[in-house]
Each structure stands twice: as structure tokens, then as C-alpha cells.
Amino acid sequence: QVQLVESGGGLVQAGGSLRLSCAASGRTFSMYAMGWFRQAPGKEREFVATISWSGGSTYYLDSVKGRFTISRDNAKNTMYLQMNSLKPEDTAVYYCAQAYGGMLSIHSDEYGYWGQGTQVTVSS
């Protein structure tokens, strides 16, 4: 059974940084692409970033390019999202997800497993 557990969320002032982690278990982590999604109050869940099985390819939501960095450590079965220059509009619950395949995946229906989410709040 696949388990994904996010951590690292919290309250930060605008311009600050947070690093989210997603610890995975239950499948061979290194075989699958991973992604981060977020859902703000009253809004639909949106794609944030994705990373291929090897970590060699990444893709980002336009509004986070240059501020967020997705990475993974296959030896530790863990994915990360380094978030810098945070803005109030980044406030949301952030979810990690594991894709069905190994290539970059930007649509939620390409993901079969989801974590419970971690709250990120950016104050102005």
C-alpha cells in the first residue's frame, strides 16, 4: 500500500521560504514521477510542479517558476519542494502525489496516490 506523507508546511511572511518534504513508501519510489499540487480556499486544486522518475526533468506552474524548486532523493524515497520568495497567493494546502508512470505529469488524473496535505500560509 502506497503512503505519502507531507511535512514542512507552516506560517511564513511574504518573501520568506519553506521547504516541503514528501516521504513515500509502498512502491519502488524511483520508478515513478512525482508532483506537487495545491488547493487554496474556494478554489480548485492546481498543479504546481512535477519531476520525472530520475529527477532529470522538471516542469512548473508559470507563477512559481524561478521561485520554487522540486527535487527528489531516490535513496531516501523522498521528494522536496523548496519555496522561496513566497507570496500571499501561494497560501494553500499543498499535496504531494505519485504518478502512474515515470515521465513528467501535470494533470491530476495522471496520479494514483496522494498525501493528506500540508498547510502553507503566507502573510502579507
CSV table of N, CA and C in Angstrom, one decimal:
chain,number,residue,atom,x,y,z
A,1,GLN,N,0.8,-1.2,0.0
A,1,GLN,CA,0.0,0.0,0.0
A,1,GLN,C,0.9,1.2,0.0
A,2,VAL,N,0.6,2.2,-0.9
A,2,VAL,CA,1.4,3.4,-1.0
A,2,VAL,C,1.0,4.4,0.0
A,3,GLN,N,2.0,4.9,0.7
A,3,GLN,CA,1.7,6.0,1.6
A,3,GLN,C,2.6,7.2,1.3
A,4,LEU,N,2.0,8.4,1.3
A,4,LEU,CA,2.7,9.6,1.0
A,4,LEU,C,2.5,10.6,2.2
A,5,VAL,N,3.5,11.0,2.8
A,5,VAL,CA,3.4,11.9,4.0
A,5,VAL,C,4.1,13.2,3.8
A,6,GLU,N,3.4,14.3,3.7
A,6,GLU,CA,4.0,15.6,3.6
A,6,GLU,C,4.3,16.2,4.9
A,7,SER,N,5.4,17.0,4.9
A,7,SER,CA,5.7,17.8,6.1
A,7,SER,C,6.4,19.1,5.7
A,8,GLY,N,6.6,20.0,6.6
A,8,GLY,CA,7.3,21.2,6.3
A,8,GLY,C,6.4,22.5,6.1
A,9,GLY,N,5.1,22.3,6.1
A,9,GLY,CA,4.3,23.5,6.0
A,9,GLY,C,4.3,24.4,7.2
A,10,GLY,N,3.7,25.5,7.1
A,10,GLY,CA,3.6,26.4,8.2
A,10,GLY,C,3.3,27.8,7.8
A,11,LEU,N,3.5,28.7,8.7
A,11,LEU,CA,3.1,30.2,8.5
A,11,LEU,C,4.4,30.9,8.3
A,12,VAL,N,4.5,31.7,7.2
A,12,VAL,CA,5.7,32.5,6.9
A,12,VAL,C,5.3,33.8,6.4
A,13,GLN,N,6.1,34.8,6.5
A,13,GLN,CA,5.8,36.1,6.0
A,13,GLN,C,6.1,36.2,4.5
A,14,ALA,N,5.5,37.1,3.8
A,14,ALA,CA,5.8,37.3,2.4
A,14,ALA,C,7.3,37.5,2.2
A,15,GLY,N,7.8,36.9,1.2
A,15,GLY,CA,9.2,37.0,0.9
A,15,GLY,C,10.1,35.9,1.6
A,16,GLY,N,9.4,35.1,2.4
A,16,GLY,CA,10.1,34.1,3.2
A,16,GLY,C,10.2,32.8,2.4
A,17,SER,N,10.7,31.7,3.0
A,17,SER,CA,10.9,30.4,2.4
A,17,SER,C,10.4,29.3,3.3
A,18,LEU,N,10.0,28.2,2.6
A,18,LEU,CA,9.7,27.0,3.3
A,18,LEU,C,10.2,25.9,2.4
A,19,ARG,N,10.5,24.7,3.0
A,19,ARG,CA,10.8,23.5,2.3
A,19,ARG,C,9.9,22.4,2.7
A,20,LEU,N,9.1,22.0,1.7
A,20,LEU,CA,8.2,20.8,1.9
A,20,LEU,C,8.9,19.5,1.6
A,21,SER,N,8.5,18.5,2.3
A,21,SER,CA,9.0,17.2,2.1
A,21,SER,C,7.9,16.2,1.9
A,22,CYS,N,8.1,15.2,1.1
A,22,CYS,CA,7.1,14.1,0.9
A,22,CYS,C,7.8,12.8,1.0
A,23,ALA,N,7.5,12.1,2.1
A,23,ALA,CA,8.1,10.7,2.3
A,23,ALA,C,7.2,9.7,1.7
A,24,ALA,N,7.7,8.8,0.9
A,24,ALA,CA,6.9,7.8,0.2
A,24,ALA,C,7.3,6.4,0.7
A,25,SER,N,6.3,5.5,0.7
A,25,SER,CA,6.6,4.1,0.9
A,25,SER,C,5.5,3.3,0.2
A,26,GLY,N,5.9,2.0,0.0
A,26,GLY,CA,4.9,1.1,-0.6
A,26,GLY,C,5.1,0.7,-2.0
A,27,ARG,N,5.8,1.5,-2.8
A,27,ARG,CA,6.2,1.1,-4.2
A,27,ARG,C,7.6,1.5,-4.4
A,28,THR,N,8.2,1.0,-5.5
A,28,THR,CA,9.6,1.4,-5.8
A,28,THR,C,9.6,2.9,-6.2
A,29,PHE,N,10.0,3.7,-5.3
A,29,PHE,CA,9.8,5.2,-5.4
A,29,PHE,C,10.5,5.7,-6.7
A,30,SER,N,11.7,5.1,-7.0
A,30,SER,CA,12.5,5.6,-8.1
A,30,SER,C,11.9,5.3,-9.5
A,31,MET,N,10.8,4.6,-9.6
A,31,MET,CA,10.3,4.2,-10.9
A,31,MET,C,9.2,5.2,-11.3
A,32,TYR,N,8.8,6.1,-10.4
A,32,TYR,CA,7.6,6.9,-10.7
A,32,TYR,C,7.8,8.4,-10.7
A,33,ALA,N,7.2,9.1,-11.6
A,33,ALA,CA,7.2,10.6,-11.5
A,33,ALA,C,6.4,11.0,-10.2
A,34,MET,N,6.8,12.2,-9.8
A,34,MET,CA,6.1,12.7,-8.6
A,34,MET,C,5.7,14.2,-8.9
A,35,GLY,N,4.7,14.6,-8.1
A,35,GLY,CA,4.3,16.0,-8.3
A,35,GLY,C,3.8,16.7,-7.0
A,36,TRP,N,3.7,18.0,-7.1
A,36,TRP,CA,3.1,18.8,-6.1
A,36,TRP,C,1.9,19.5,-6.7
A,37,PHE,N,0.8,19.5,-5.9
A,37,PHE,CA,-0.4,20.2,-6.2
A,37,PHE,C,-0.8,21.1,-5.0
A,38,ARG,N,-1.6,22.1,-5.2
A,38,ARG,CA,-2.1,22.9,-4.1
A,38,ARG,C,-3.6,23.3,-4.3
A,39,GLN,N,-4.2,23.5,-3.2
A,39,GLN,CA,-5.6,23.9,-3.2
A,39,GLN,C,-5.8,25.1,-2.2
A,40,ALA,N,-6.2,26.2,-2.8
A,40,ALA,CA,-6.5,27.4,-1.9
A,40,ALA,C,-8.0,27.3,-1.6
A,41,PRO,N,-8.4,28.0,-0.5
A,41,PRO,CA,-9.8,28.0,-0.1
A,41,PRO,C,-10.7,28.6,-1.2
A,42,GLY,N,-11.7,27.8,-1.5
A,42,GLY,CA,-12.7,28.2,-2.5
A,42,GLY,C,-12.2,28.0,-3.9
A,43,LYS,N,-11.0,27.4,-4.1
A,43,LYS,CA,-10.5,27.2,-5.5
A,43,LYS,C,-10.3,25.7,-5.7
A,44,GLU,N,-10.2,25.4,-7.0
A,44,GLU,CA,-9.9,24.1,-7.4
A,44,GLU,C,-8.4,23.7,-7.2
A,45,ARG,N,-8.1,22.5,-7.0
A,45,ARG,CA,-6.7,22.0,-6.8
A,45,ARG,C,-6.0,22.3,-8.1
A,46,GLU,N,-4.8,22.8,-8.0
A,46,GLU,CA,-4.0,23.1,-9.2
A,46,GLU,C,-2.6,22.5,-9.2
A,47,PHE,N,-2.1,22.2,-10.3
A,47,PHE,CA,-0.8,21.7,-10.5
A,47,PHE,C,0.3,22.7,-10.1
A,48,VAL,N,1.4,22.3,-9.4
A,48,VAL,CA,2.4,23.2,-9.0
A,48,VAL,C,3.7,22.8,-9.7
A,49,ALA,N,4.1,21.6,-9.6
A,49,ALA,CA,5.4,21.1,-10.1
A,49,ALA,C,5.4,19.6,-10.3
A,50,THR,N,6.2,19.1,-11.2
A,50,THR,CA,6.4,17.7,-11.3
A,50,THR,C,7.9,17.4,-11.6
A,51,ILE,N,8.3,16.2,-11.3
A,51,ILE,CA,9.6,15.7,-11.5
A,51,ILE,C,9.6,14.3,-12.0
A,52,SER,N,10.4,14.0,-13.0
A,52,SER,CA,10.5,12.7,-13.6
A,52,SER,C,11.1,11.6,-12.6
A,53,TRP,N,11.0,10.4,-13.0
A,53,TRP,CA,11.4,9.3,-12.1
A,53,TRP,C,12.9,9.4,-11.7
A,54,SER,N,13.7,9.9,-12.6
A,54,SER,CA,15.2,10.1,-12.3
A,54,SER,C,15.5,11.4,-11.7
A,55,GLY,N,14.6,12.3,-11.7
A,55,GLY,CA,14.9,13.7,-11.3
A,55,GLY,C,15.5,14.5,-12.4
A,56,GLY,N,15.7,14.0,-13.6
A,56,GLY,CA,16.4,14.7,-14.7
A,56,GLY,C,15.5,15.7,-15.4
A,57,SER,N,14.2,15.6,-15.2
A,57,SER,CA,13.3,16.6,-15.8
A,57,SER,C,12.3,17.1,-14.8
A,58,THR,N,12.0,18.4,-15.0
A,58,THR,CA,11.1,19.0,-14.1
A,58,THR,C,10.2,20.0,-14.9
A,59,TYR,N,9.1,20.3,-14.3
A,59,TYR,CA,8.2,21.3,-15.0
A,59,TYR,C,7.4,22.0,-13.9
A,60,TYR,N,7.1,23.3,-14.2
A,60,TYR,CA,6.5,24.1,-13.1
A,60,TYR,C,5.3,24.9,-13.7
A,61,LEU,N,4.4,25.2,-12.8
A,61,LEU,CA,3.4,26.2,-13.0
A,61,LEU,C,4.1,27.5,-13.3
A,62,ASP,N,3.6,28.3,-14.2
A,62,ASP,CA,4.3,29.5,-14.6
A,62,ASP,C,4.5,30.5,-13.4
A,63,SER,N,3.5,30.6,-12.6
A,63,SER,CA,3.6,31.5,-11.5
A,63,SER,C,4.6,31.2,-10.4
A,64,VAL,N,5.1,30.0,-10.4
A,64,VAL,CA,6.1,29.6,-9.4
A,64,VAL,C,7.5,29.4,-10.0
A,65,LYS,N,7.6,29.5,-11.3
A,65,LYS,CA,8.9,29.4,-12.0
A,65,LYS,C,9.9,30.4,-11.4
A,66,GLY,N,11.1,30.0,-11.1
A,66,GLY,CA,12.1,30.8,-10.6
A,66,GLY,C,12.0,31.1,-9.1
A,67,ARG,N,10.9,30.6,-8.5
A,67,ARG,CA,10.8,30.7,-7.0
A,67,ARG,C,10.8,29.4,-6.3
A,68,PHE,N,10.2,28.4,-7.0
A,68,PHE,CA,10.0,27.0,-6.4
A,68,PHE,C,11.0,26.1,-7.1
A,69,THR,N,11.5,25.1,-6.4
A,69,THR,CA,12.4,24.1,-7.0
A,69,THR,C,11.9,22.7,-6.4
A,70,ILE,N,11.6,21.8,-7.4
A,70,ILE,CA,11.2,20.5,-7.0
A,70,ILE,C,12.5,19.6,-7.1
A,71,SER,N,12.6,18.7,-6.2
A,71,SER,CA,13.7,17.7,-6.3
A,71,SER,C,13.3,16.4,-5.6
A,72,ARG,N,14.2,15.4,-5.8
A,72,ARG,CA,13.9,14.1,-5.2
A,72,ARG,C,15.2,13.5,-4.8
A,73,ASP,N,15.1,12.6,-3.8
A,73,ASP,CA,16.3,11.8,-3.4
A,73,ASP,C,15.7,10.4,-3.4
A,74,ASN,N,16.1,9.6,-4.5
A,74,ASN,CA,15.5,8.3,-4.6
A,74,ASN,C,16.1,7.3,-3.6
A,75,ALA,N,17.3,7.6,-3.0
A,75,ALA,CA,17.8,6.8,-2.0
A,75,ALA,C,17.1,6.9,-0.7
A,76,LYS,N,16.4,8.0,-0.5
A,76,LYS,CA,15.6,8.3,0.7
A,76,LYS,C,14.1,8.2,0.5
A,77,ASN,N,13.7,7.9,-0.7
A,77,ASN,CA,12.3,7.8,-1.0
A,77,ASN,C,11.6,9.1,-0.7
A,78,THR,N,12.2,10.2,-1.0
A,78,THR,CA,11.6,11.5,-0.5
A,78,THR,C,11.7,12.5,-1.7
A,79,MET,N,10.7,13.3,-1.8
A,79,MET,CA,10.6,14.4,-2.7
A,79,MET,C,10.5,15.7,-1.9
A,80,TYR,N,11.0,16.8,-2.5
A,80,TYR,CA,11.0,18.1,-1.9
A,80,TYR,C,10.5,19.2,-2.7
A,81,LEU,N,10.0,20.2,-2.1
A,81,LEU,CA,9.6,21.5,-2.8
A,81,LEU,C,10.2,22.6,-2.0
A,82,GLN,N,11.3,23.2,-2.6
A,82,GLN,CA,11.8,24.4,-1.9
A,82,GLN,C,11.1,25.6,-2.5
A,83,MET,N,10.5,26.4,-1.6
A,83,MET,CA,9.7,27.5,-2.0
A,83,MET,C,10.3,28.8,-1.4
A,84,ASN,N,10.8,29.6,-2.3
A,84,ASN,CA,11.4,30.9,-1.9
A,84,ASN,C,10.5,32.1,-2.4
A,85,SER,N,10.8,33.2,-1.9
A,85,SER,CA,10.1,34.5,-2.3
A,85,SER,C,8.6,34.2,-2.3
A,86,LEU,N,8.1,33.7,-1.2
A,86,LEU,CA,6.7,33.3,-1.1
A,86,LEU,C,5.8,34.5,-1.1
A,87,LYS,N,4.6,34.3,-1.7
A,87,LYS,CA,3.6,35.4,-1.8
A,87,LYS,C,2.4,35.0,-1.1
A,88,PRO,N,1.5,35.9,-0.7
A,88,PRO,CA,0.2,35.6,-0.1
A,88,PRO,C,-0.6,34.7,-1.0
A,89,GLU,N,-0.5,34.8,-2.3
A,89,GLU,CA,-1.3,34.0,-3.2
A,89,GLU,C,-0.8,32.5,-3.3
A,90,ASP,N,0.3,32.3,-2.6
A,90,ASP,CA,0.8,30.9,-2.5
A,90,ASP,C,0.2,30.1,-1.4
A,91,THR,N,-0.6,30.8,-0.6
A,91,THR,CA,-1.3,30.2,0.5
A,91,THR,C,-2.3,29.1,0.0
A,92,ALA,N,-2.1,27.9,0.6
A,92,ALA,CA,-2.9,26.8,0.1
A,92,ALA,C,-2.5,25.5,0.9
A,93,VAL,N,-3.3,24.5,0.8
A,93,VAL,CA,-2.9,23.2,1.2
A,93,VAL,C,-2.1,22.6,0.1
A,94,TYR,N,-0.9,22.1,0.4
A,94,TYR,CA,0.0,21.5,-0.6
A,94,TYR,C,-0.1,20.0,-0.5
A,95,TYR,N,-0.3,19.3,-1.6
A,95,TYR,CA,-0.3,17.9,-1.7
A,95,TYR,C,0.8,17.3,-2.5
A,96,CYS,N,1.4,16.2,-2.1
A,96,CYS,CA,2.3,15.5,-3.0
A,96,CYS,C,1.5,14.3,-3.6
A,97,ALA,N,2.0,13.9,-4.7
A,97,ALA,CA,1.3,12.8,-5.4
A,97,ALA,C,2.3,12.0,-6.2
A,98,GLN,N,2.0,10.7,-6.4
A,98,GLN,CA,2.8,9.8,-7.2
A,98,GLN,C,2.1,9.4,-8.4
A,99,ALA,N,2.8,9.6,-9.6
A,99,ALA,CA,2.1,9.3,-10.8
A,99,ALA,C,2.1,7.8,-11.2
A,100,TYR,N,1.3,7.5,-12.2
A,100,TYR,CA,1.2,6.1,-12.6
A,100,TYR,C,2.4,5.7,-13.4
A,101,GLY,N,3.1,6.7,-14.0
A,101,GLY,CA,4.2,6.4,-14.8
A,101,GLY,C,5.5,7.2,-14.4
A,102,GLY,N,6.5,7.1,-15.2
A,102,GLY,CA,7.8,7.7,-14.8
A,102,GLY,C,8.0,9.1,-15.4
A,103,MET,N,7.2,9.5,-16.4
A,103,MET,CA,7.5,10.8,-17.1
A,103,MET,C,6.8,11.9,-16.4
A,104,LEU,N,7.1,13.1,-16.8
A,104,LEU,CA,6.5,14.3,-16.2
A,104,LEU,C,5.0,14.3,-16.4
A,105,SER,N,4.3,14.6,-15.4
A,105,SER,CA,2.8,14.5,-15.3
A,105,SER,C,2.2,15.8,-14.7
A,106,ILE,N,1.4,16.5,-15.5
A,106,ILE,CA,0.9,17.7,-15.0
A,106,ILE,C,-0.6,17.7,-14.7
A,107,HIS,N,-1.3,16.6,-15.0
A,107,HIS,CA,-2.7,16.5,-14.8
A,107,HIS,C,-3.0,15.6,-13.6
A,108,SER,N,-4.0,16.0,-12.8
A,108,SER,CA,-4.2,15.2,-11.6
A,108,SER,C,-4.6,13.8,-11.9
A,109,ASP,N,-5.3,13.6,-13.0
A,109,ASP,CA,-5.7,12.2,-13.3
A,109,ASP,C,-4.6,11.3,-13.8
A,110,GLU,N,-3.4,11.8,-13.9
A,110,GLU,CA,-2.2,11.0,-14.1
A,110,GLU,C,-1.5,10.5,-12.8
A,111,TYR,N,-2.1,10.9,-11.7
A,111,TYR,CA,-1.6,10.5,-10.4
A,111,TYR,C,-2.6,9.5,-9.7
A,112,GLY,N,-2.0,8.5,-9.1
A,112,GLY,CA,-2.8,7.5,-8.5
A,112,GLY,C,-2.8,7.5,-7.0
A,113,TYR,N,-1.8,8.2,-6.4
A,113,TYR,CA,-1.7,8.2,-5.0
A,113,TYR,C,-1.4,9.7,-4.5
A,114,TRP,N,-2.0,10.0,-3.4
A,114,TRP,CA,-2.0,11.3,-2.8
A,114,TRP,C,-1.7,11.3,-1.4
A,115,GLY,N,-1.0,12.4,-0.9
A,115,GLY,CA,-0.8,12.5,0.5
A,115,GLY,C,-2.0,13.3,1.1
A,116,GLN,N,-1.9,13.5,2.4
A,116,GLN,CA,-3.0,14.2,3.1
A,116,GLN,C,-2.9,15.7,3.0
A,117,GLY,N,-1.8,16.2,2.7
A,117,GLY,CA,-1.7,17.6,2.5
A,117,GLY,C,-1.0,18.3,3.7
A,118,THR,N,-0.4,19.5,3.4
A,118,THR,CA,0.2,20.3,4.5
A,118,THR,C,-0.1,21.7,4.2
A,119,GLN,N,-0.5,22.4,5.2
A,119,GLN,CA,-0.9,23.8,5.1
A,119,GLN,C,0.3,24.8,5.0
A,120,VAL,N,0.2,25.6,4.0
A,120,VAL,CA,1.2,26.7,3.8
A,120,VAL,C,0.4,28.0,3.8
A,121,THR,N,0.8,28.9,4.8
A,121,THR,CA,0.1,30.2,4.9
A,121,THR,C,1.2,31.3,4.8
A,122,VAL,N,1.0,32.2,3.9
A,122,VAL,CA,1.9,33.3,3.7
A,122,VAL,C,1.2,34.6,4.0
A,123,SER,N,1.7,35.3,5.0
A,123,SER,CA,1.1,36.5,5.5
A,123,SER,C,1.7,37.7,4.8
A,124,SER,N,0.9,38.7,4.6
A,124,SER,CA,1.4,39.9,3.9
A,124,SER,C,2.0,40.9,4.8
